[in-house]
Coordinates of N, CA, C and O in Angstrom, one line a residue:
M11 N 0.8 -1.2 0.0 CA 0.0 -0.1 -0.1 C 0.8 1.3 0.1 O 0.4 2.3 -0.6
V12 N 2.1 1.1 0.7 CA 2.9 2.3 0.8 C 3.4 2.8 -0.7 O 3.4 4.0 -1.0
F13 N 3.6 1.8 -1.6 CA 4.1 2.1 -2.9 C 3.2 2.3 -4.0 O 3.5 2.9 -5.0
E14 N 1.8 2.3 -3.6 CA 0.8 2.6 -4.5 C 0.7 4.0 -4.9 O 0.9 4.9 -4.3
K15 N 0.6 4.0 -6.3 CA 0.7 5.3 -7.0 C 1.9 6.2 -6.7 O 2.0 7.5 -6.7
K16 N 3.1 5.7 -6.6 CA 4.2 6.3 -6.4 C 5.2 5.7 -7.3 O 6.3 4.9 -7.0
Q17 N 5.2 5.9 -8.5 CA 5.9 5.4 -9.5 C 7.3 5.6 -9.3 O 8.2 4.8 -9.6
H18 N 7.7 6.9 -9.0 CA 9.1 7.1 -8.9 C 9.8 6.4 -7.7 O 10.9 6.0 -7.8
L19 N 9.0 6.1 -6.6 CA 9.5 5.3 -5.5 C 9.7 3.8 -6.1 O 10.8 3.3 -5.7
K20 N 8.8 3.4 -6.8 CA 8.9 1.9 -7.4 C 10.2 1.9 -8.3 O 11.0 1.0 -8.2
N21 N 10.4 2.9 -9.2 CA 11.5 2.9 -10.0 C 12.8 3.1 -9.2 O 13.8 2.5 -9.6
G22 N 12.9 3.8 -8.2 CA 14.0 3.9 -7.3 C 14.4 2.7 -6.7 O 15.6 2.3 -6.6
L23 N 13.4 2.0 -6.2 CA 13.5 0.5 -5.7 C 14.1 -0.4 -6.7 O 15.0 -1.1 -6.4
R24 N 13.6 -0.3 -7.9 CA 14.3 -1.1 -8.9 C 15.7 -0.8 -9.3 O 16.6 -1.8 -9.5
L25 N 15.8 0.5 -9.2 CA 17.4 0.9 -9.6 C 18.3 0.4 -8.6 O 19.3 0.0 -8.8
M26 N 17.8 0.5 -7.3 CA 18.6 0.0 -6.1 C 18.8 -1.5 -6.2 O 19.9 -2.0 -6.1
K27 N 17.9 -2.2 -6.9 CA 18.0 -3.6 -6.8 C 19.0 -4.1 -8.0 O 19.9 -4.9 -7.9
A28 N 18.9 -3.3 -9.1 CA 19.7 -3.4 -10.2 C 21.2 -3.0 -9.9 O 22.2 -3.9 -10.0
L29 N 21.4 -2.1 -9.0 CA 22.7 -1.6 -8.6 C 23.3 -2.8 -7.7 O 24.6 -3.2 -7.8
R30 N 22.4 -3.2 -6.8 CA 23.0 -4.4 -6.1 C 23.4 -5.6 -6.7 O 24.5 -6.2 -6.5
D31 N 22.7 -5.9 -7.8 CA 23.0 -7.2 -8.6 C 24.2 -6.9 -9.4 O 25.0 -7.8 -9.6
A32 N 24.4 -5.8 -10.0 CA 25.5 -5.4 -10.9 C 26.9 -5.3 -10.1 O 27.9 -5.5 -10.7
N33 N 26.7 -5.1 -8.8 CA 27.9 -4.9 -8.1 C 28.3 -6.0 -6.9 O 29.0 -5.8 -6.0
D34 N 27.5 -7.2 -7.2 CA 27.9 -8.3 -6.4 C 27.7 -7.9 -4.8 O 28.7 -8.1 -4.0
M35 N 26.5 -7.7 -4.5 CA 26.3 -7.6 -3.1 C 24.9 -8.4 -2.8 O 24.0 -7.8 -2.3
P36 N 25.1 -9.8 -2.9 CA 24.1 -10.6 -2.7 C 23.5 -10.6 -1.4 O 22.3 -11.0 -1.2
K37 N 24.2 -10.1 -0.4 CA 23.5 -10.2 1.1 C 22.7 -9.1 1.3 O 22.3 -8.9 2.4
I38 N 22.7 -8.1 0.4 CA 21.6 -7.0 0.6 C 20.4 -7.7 -0.1 O 20.1 -7.4 -1.3
F39 N 19.6 -8.2 0.6 CA 18.3 -9.0 -0.1 C 17.4 -8.0 -0.4 O 17.1 -6.8 0.0
S40 N 16.3 -8.5 -1.2 CA 15.2 -7.6 -1.6 C 14.5 -7.0 -0.4 O 14.2 -5.8 -0.5
Y41 N 14.2 -7.7 0.7 CA 13.5 -7.4 1.9 C 14.3 -6.3 2.6 O 13.7 -5.4 3.3
T42 N 15.6 -6.3 2.5 CA 16.6 -5.4 3.1 C 16.2 -3.9 2.3 O 16.1 -2.8 3.0
I43 N 16.4 -3.9 1.0 CA 16.1 -2.7 0.3 C 14.6 -2.2 0.4 O 14.5 -0.9 0.7
K44 N 13.7 -3.2 0.6 CA 12.3 -2.5 0.9 C 12.1 -2.0 2.2 O 11.4 -1.0 2.4
S45 N 12.9 -2.7 3.2 CA 12.9 -2.0 4.5 C 13.3 -0.8 4.7 O 13.0 0.2 5.2
L46 N 14.5 -0.5 3.9 CA 15.2 0.8 3.6 C 14.3 1.7 3.1 O 13.8 2.8 3.8
F47 N 13.5 1.5 1.9 CA 12.6 2.4 1.5 C 11.4 2.5 2.3 O 10.8 3.8 2.5
L48 N 10.8 1.5 3.0 CA 9.7 1.8 3.6 C 9.9 2.6 5.1 O 9.2 3.4 5.5
N49 N 11.1 2.5 5.7 CA 11.6 3.2 6.7 C 11.6 4.6 6.4 O 11.3 5.6 7.2
A50 N 12.3 4.8 5.3 CA 12.5 6.3 4.8 C 11.2 7.0 4.5 O 11.0 8.2 4.8
T51 N 10.2 6.1 4.0 CA 8.9 6.7 3.7 C 8.3 7.0 5.0 O 7.6 8.2 5.1
K52 N 8.3 6.1 5.8 CA 7.7 6.3 7.3 C 8.1 7.5 7.9 O 7.4 8.3 8.5
K53 N 9.4 7.9 7.9 CA 10.1 8.9 8.6 C 10.1 10.2 7.7 O 10.6 11.3 8.1
K54 N 9.6 10.2 6.5 CA 9.6 11.3 5.5 C 11.0 11.9 5.2 O 11.1 13.2 5.3
E55 N 11.9 11.0 5.2 CA 13.3 11.3 5.0 C 13.7 11.7 3.5 O 14.6 12.2 3.3
I56 N 12.8 11.1 2.6 CA 13.0 11.2 1.1 C 11.7 11.6 0.7 O 10.7 11.2 0.9
S57 N 11.8 12.7 -0.3 CA 10.7 13.2 -1.1 C 10.5 12.2 -2.3 O 11.3 12.3 -3.1
W58 N 9.4 11.6 -2.2 CA 9.2 10.6 -3.3 C 8.7 11.2 -4.7 O 8.4 10.5 -5.6
N59 N 8.6 12.6 -4.5 CA 8.1 13.1 -5.8 C 9.4 13.5 -6.7 O 9.2 14.0 -7.7
Q60 N 10.6 13.2 -6.1 CA 11.8 13.6 -6.8 C 11.9 12.5 -8.0 O 11.3 11.5 -8.1
S61 N 12.8 12.8 -8.8 CA 13.3 11.8 -9.9 C 13.8 10.5 -9.3 O 14.3 10.5 -8.3
P62 N 13.6 9.3 -10.0 CA 14.3 8.1 -9.5 C 15.7 8.1 -9.2 O 16.0 7.5 -8.3
G63 N 16.4 9.0 -10.1 CA 17.8 9.0 -9.8 C 18.2 9.6 -8.5 O 19.1 9.3 -7.8
K64 N 17.4 10.6 -8.1 CA 17.6 11.6 -6.8 C 17.1 10.6 -5.7 O 17.9 10.6 -4.6
I65 N 16.2 9.8 -5.8 CA 15.7 8.9 -5.0 C 16.7 8.0 -4.7 O 17.0 7.5 -3.4
L66 N 17.5 7.3 -5.8 CA 18.4 6.4 -5.6 C 19.6 7.0 -4.8 O 20.1 6.2 -3.9
I67 N 20.0 8.1 -5.2 CA 21.3 8.8 -4.4 C 20.7 8.8 -2.9 O 21.7 8.3 -2.1
R68 N 19.6 9.3 -2.5 CA 19.2 9.3 -1.2 C 19.2 7.9 -0.4 O 19.7 7.8 0.7
A69 N 18.8 6.9 -1.2 CA 18.6 5.7 -0.7 C 19.9 5.0 -0.5 O 20.2 4.4 0.6
I70 N 21.0 5.4 -1.4 CA 22.3 4.8 -1.1 C 22.9 5.6 0.2 O 23.7 4.9 1.0
V71 N 22.7 6.9 0.3 CA 23.2 7.5 1.6 C 22.6 6.8 2.7 O 23.3 6.5 3.7
F72 N 21.3 6.5 2.9 CA 20.7 5.8 3.9 C 21.3 4.5 4.1 O 21.4 4.1 5.2
M73 N 21.5 3.8 3.0 CA 21.9 2.5 3.1 C 23.4 2.5 3.8 O 23.7 1.7 4.6
T74 N 24.1 3.5 3.5 CA 25.5 3.5 3.9 C 25.5 3.8 5.4 O 26.2 3.4 6.2
M75 N 24.4 4.7 5.8 CA 24.4 5.1 7.3 C 24.1 3.9 8.0 O 24.7 3.7 9.2
F76 N 23.1 3.1 7.5 CA 22.6 1.9 8.2 C 23.8 0.9 8.3 O 23.9 0.0 9.3
L77 N 24.4 0.8 7.2 CA 25.6 -0.3 7.3 C 26.7 0.0 8.1 O 27.3 -0.8 8.9
R78 N 26.9 1.4 8.2 CA 28.0 1.8 9.3 C 27.4 1.5 10.6 O 28.3 1.0 11.6
R79 N 26.1 1.8 11.0 CA 25.7 1.4 12.3 C 25.6 -0.1 12.5 O 25.5 -0.6 13.6
G80 N 25.4 -0.9 11.4 CA 25.2 -2.3 11.5 C 23.7 -2.7 11.9 O 23.3 -3.8 12.2
F81 N 22.7 -1.7 11.8 CA 21.5 -2.0 12.2 C 20.4 -1.2 11.2 O 20.6 0.0 10.9
L82 N 19.6 -1.9 10.5 CA 18.5 -1.4 9.7 C 17.3 -2.0 10.1 O 17.2 -3.1 10.0
P83 N 16.4 -1.3 10.8 CA 15.0 -1.8 11.4 C 14.3 -2.5 10.3 O 14.1 -2.1 9.2
F84 N 13.8 -3.7 10.6 CA 12.9 -4.4 9.8 C 11.6 -3.6 10.0 O 11.1 -3.3 11.0
Y85 N 11.0 -3.2 8.8 CA 9.8 -2.4 8.8 C 8.6 -2.9 9.7 O 8.1 -2.1 10.5
L86 N 8.5 -4.3 9.7 CA 7.3 -4.7 10.4 C 7.7 -5.0 11.9 O 6.8 -5.1 12.9
V87 N 9.0 -5.2 12.3 CA 9.4 -5.5 13.5 C 10.7 -4.6 13.8 O 11.7 -4.9 13.6
P88 N 10.5 -3.3 14.2 CA 11.6 -2.3 14.1 C 12.6 -2.5 15.1 O 13.8 -2.1 15.1
D89 N 12.4 -3.5 16.1 CA 13.5 -4.0 17.1 C 14.5 -5.0 16.6 O 15.5 -5.2 16.9
A90 N 14.1 -5.5 15.3 CA 14.8 -6.5 14.5 C 15.5 -5.7 13.5 O 15.1 -5.0 12.7
S91 N 17.0 -6.2 13.1 CA 17.6 -5.6 12.0 C 17.6 -6.5 10.9 O 17.9 -7.7 11.1
V92 N 17.5 -6.1 9.6 CA 17.6 -6.8 8.5 C 19.1 -7.1 8.0 O 19.3 -7.7 7.1
L93 N 20.1 -6.4 8.9 CA 21.4 -6.5 8.5 C 22.1 -7.5 9.4 O 23.3 -7.7 9.4
E94 N 21.5 -8.2 10.3 CA 22.2 -9.1 11.3 C 22.9 -10.2 10.7 O 23.9 -10.7 11.3
H95 N 22.6 -10.6 9.5 CA 23.2 -11.8 8.8 C 24.6 -11.2 8.2 O 25.5 -12.1 7.6
L96 N 24.9 -9.9 8.1 CA 26.2 -9.4 7.5 C 27.2 -9.3 8.5 O 27.1 -8.8 9.6
E97 N 28.4 -9.9 8.2 CA 29.5 -9.7 9.2 C 30.2 -8.3 8.9 O 29.8 -7.8 7.8
K98 N 31.0 -7.9 9.9 CA 31.5 -6.6 9.9 C 32.2 -6.4 8.6 O 32.3 -5.3 7.9
D99 N 33.2 -7.4 8.1 CA 34.0 -7.2 7.0 C 33.0 -7.1 5.8 O 33.4 -6.5 4.8
E100 N 31.9 -7.9 5.7 CA 31.1 -7.7 4.6 C 30.3 -6.3 4.6 O 30.4 -5.8 3.3
R101 N 30.0 -5.8 5.6 CA 29.5 -4.5 5.7 C 30.3 -3.4 5.2 O 30.2 -2.5 4.4
K102 N 31.7 -3.6 5.5 CA 32.9 -2.8 5.2 C 33.0 -2.8 3.6 O 33.3 -1.8 3.0
E103 N 33.0 -4.1 3.2 CA 33.2 -4.3 1.6 C 32.1 -3.6 1.0 O 32.2 -2.9 -0.2
Y104 N 30.8 -3.7 1.4 CA 29.5 -3.2 0.7 C 29.6 -1.6 0.7 O 29.3 -0.8 0.1
L105 N 30.1 -1.0 2.0 CA 30.2 0.3 2.1 C 31.2 1.0 1.1 O 30.9 1.9 0.5
G106 N 32.3 0.3 0.9 CA 33.2 0.9 -0.1 C 32.6 0.8 -1.5 O 32.8 1.9 -2.2
K107 N 31.9 -0.2 -1.8 CA 31.2 -0.3 -3.0 C 30.4 0.9 -3.3 O 30.2 1.7 -4.3
L108 N 29.3 1.1 -2.3 CA 28.3 2.0 -2.2 C 29.0 3.5 -2.2 O 28.4 4.2 -2.9
Y109 N 29.9 3.6 -1.6 CA 30.7 5.1 -1.6 C 31.2 5.3 -3.0 O 31.0 6.5 -3.4
R110 N 31.7 4.4 -3.6 CA 32.3 4.6 -5.0 C 31.1 4.8 -6.0 O 31.1 5.8 -6.8
I111 N 30.1 4.2 -5.7 CA 28.9 4.3 -6.6 C 28.3 5.7 -6.5 O 27.8 6.5 -7.5
L112 N 28.2 6.0 -5.2 CA 27.4 7.2 -4.8 C 28.2 8.4 -5.4 O 27.8 9.4 -5.9
K113 N 29.5 8.3 -5.2 CA 30.5 9.4 -5.8 C 30.2 9.7 -7.2 O 30.0 10.7 -7.7
R114 N 30.1 8.6 -8.0 CA 29.8 8.5 -9.4 C 28.5 9.1 -9.8 O 28.2 9.7 -10.7
L115 N 27.4 8.6 -9.0 CA 26.0 9.2 -9.2 C 25.9 10.7 -9.1 O 25.3 11.4 -9.7
I116 N 26.6 11.2 -8.0 CA 26.6 12.6 -7.8 C 27.1 13.3 -9.0 O 26.8 14.5 -9.2
K117 N 28.3 12.7 -9.4 CA 29.0 13.4 -10.7 C 28.1 13.4 -11.8 O 27.8 14.4 -12.6
C118 N 27.2 12.2 -11.9 CA 26.3 12.2 -13.1 C 25.1 13.3 -12.9 O 24.6 14.1 -13.7
R119 N 24.7 13.4 -11.6 CA 23.7 14.3 -11.3 C 24.1 15.7 -11.5 O 23.3 16.6 -12.1
D120 N 25.4 16.2 -11.1 CA 25.8 17.5 -11.2 C 25.9 17.8 -12.8 O 25.8 19.0 -13.0
R121 N 26.3 16.9 -13.5 CA 26.6 17.3 -15.0 C 25.3 17.0 -15.7 O 25.2 17.2 -16.9
D122 N 24.2 16.4 -15.1 CA 22.9 16.1 -15.8 C 23.1 15.3 -16.9 O 22.2 15.4 -17.9
C123 N 23.8 14.2 -16.6 CA 23.8 13.2 -17.7 C 24.7 12.0 -17.4 O 25.5 12.1 -16.3
M124 N 24.3 10.9 -17.9 CA 25.0 9.6 -17.6 C 25.5 9.0 -18.7 O 24.8 8.9 -19.7
T125 N 26.8 8.7 -18.8 CA 27.6 8.2 -20.0 C 27.4 6.7 -20.0 O 27.1 6.1 -18.9
P126 N 27.7 6.1 -21.1 CA 27.8 4.7 -21.0 C 28.8 4.2 -20.1 O 28.5 2.9 -19.5
D127 N 30.0 4.9 -19.9 CA 30.9 4.4 -18.8 C 30.2 4.4 -17.5 O 30.5 3.4 -16.7
D128 N 29.5 5.4 -17.2 CA 28.8 5.5 -15.9 C 27.8 4.3 -15.7 O 27.6 3.7 -14.7
M129 N 26.9 4.0 -16.8 CA 26.1 3.0 -16.9 C 26.7 1.8 -16.5 O 26.3 0.8 -15.7
Q130 N 27.8 1.3 -17.2 CA 28.6 0.1 -16.9 C 29.1 0.0 -15.5 O 29.0 -0.9 -14.8
F131 N 29.5 1.2 -14.9 CA 30.2 1.3 -13.6 C 29.2 0.9 -12.5 O 29.3 0.2 -11.6
I132 N 28.0 1.6 -12.7 CA 26.9 1.8 -11.8 C 26.1 0.5 -11.8 O 25.8 -0.3 -10.9
F133 N 25.7 0.0 -13.0 CA 24.7 -0.9 -13.2 C 25.1 -2.1 -14.1 O 24.4 -3.0 -14.3
G134 N 26.5 -2.0 -14.5 CA 27.0 -3.3 -15.3 C 26.4 -3.3 -16.6 O 26.4 -4.3 -17.3
M135 N 25.6 -2.2 -17.2 CA 25.2 -2.3 -18.5 C 26.1 -1.9 -19.4 O 26.8 -0.9 -19.3
Q136 N 26.2 -2.5 -20.6 CA 27.2 -2.2 -21.8 C 26.4 -1.8 -22.9 O 25.3 -2.3 -23.3
Y137 N 26.7 -0.7 -23.3 CA 26.2 -0.1 -24.8 C 27.1 -0.3 -25.8 O 28.3 -0.1 -25.9

């Protein structure tokens, strides 16, 4: 119900999953990403009327914050973490990947375009 009539939100969620898949982060499960988006919606920390690209940038910022803490509340059970299965070294590895991607996405946003090299780097897509 939270996602109903929020196409940019759904597209941001899809982009986050594509990013995860392309960058070998298999322990960031779909429910982890959904919990991230649902928690941010609940707290109104992201404006879902923004473009999917800007939503993706905000989602990555929040994911890095939760990975640093080692705790991301499960939406339905806020005292439980959806990151409990990740070891500290895995969180560190994922943080490094997300920081590099975030830096690249911000450059794309600032120049208002995404090159084929950017698409390859972020989403593993070749043109």
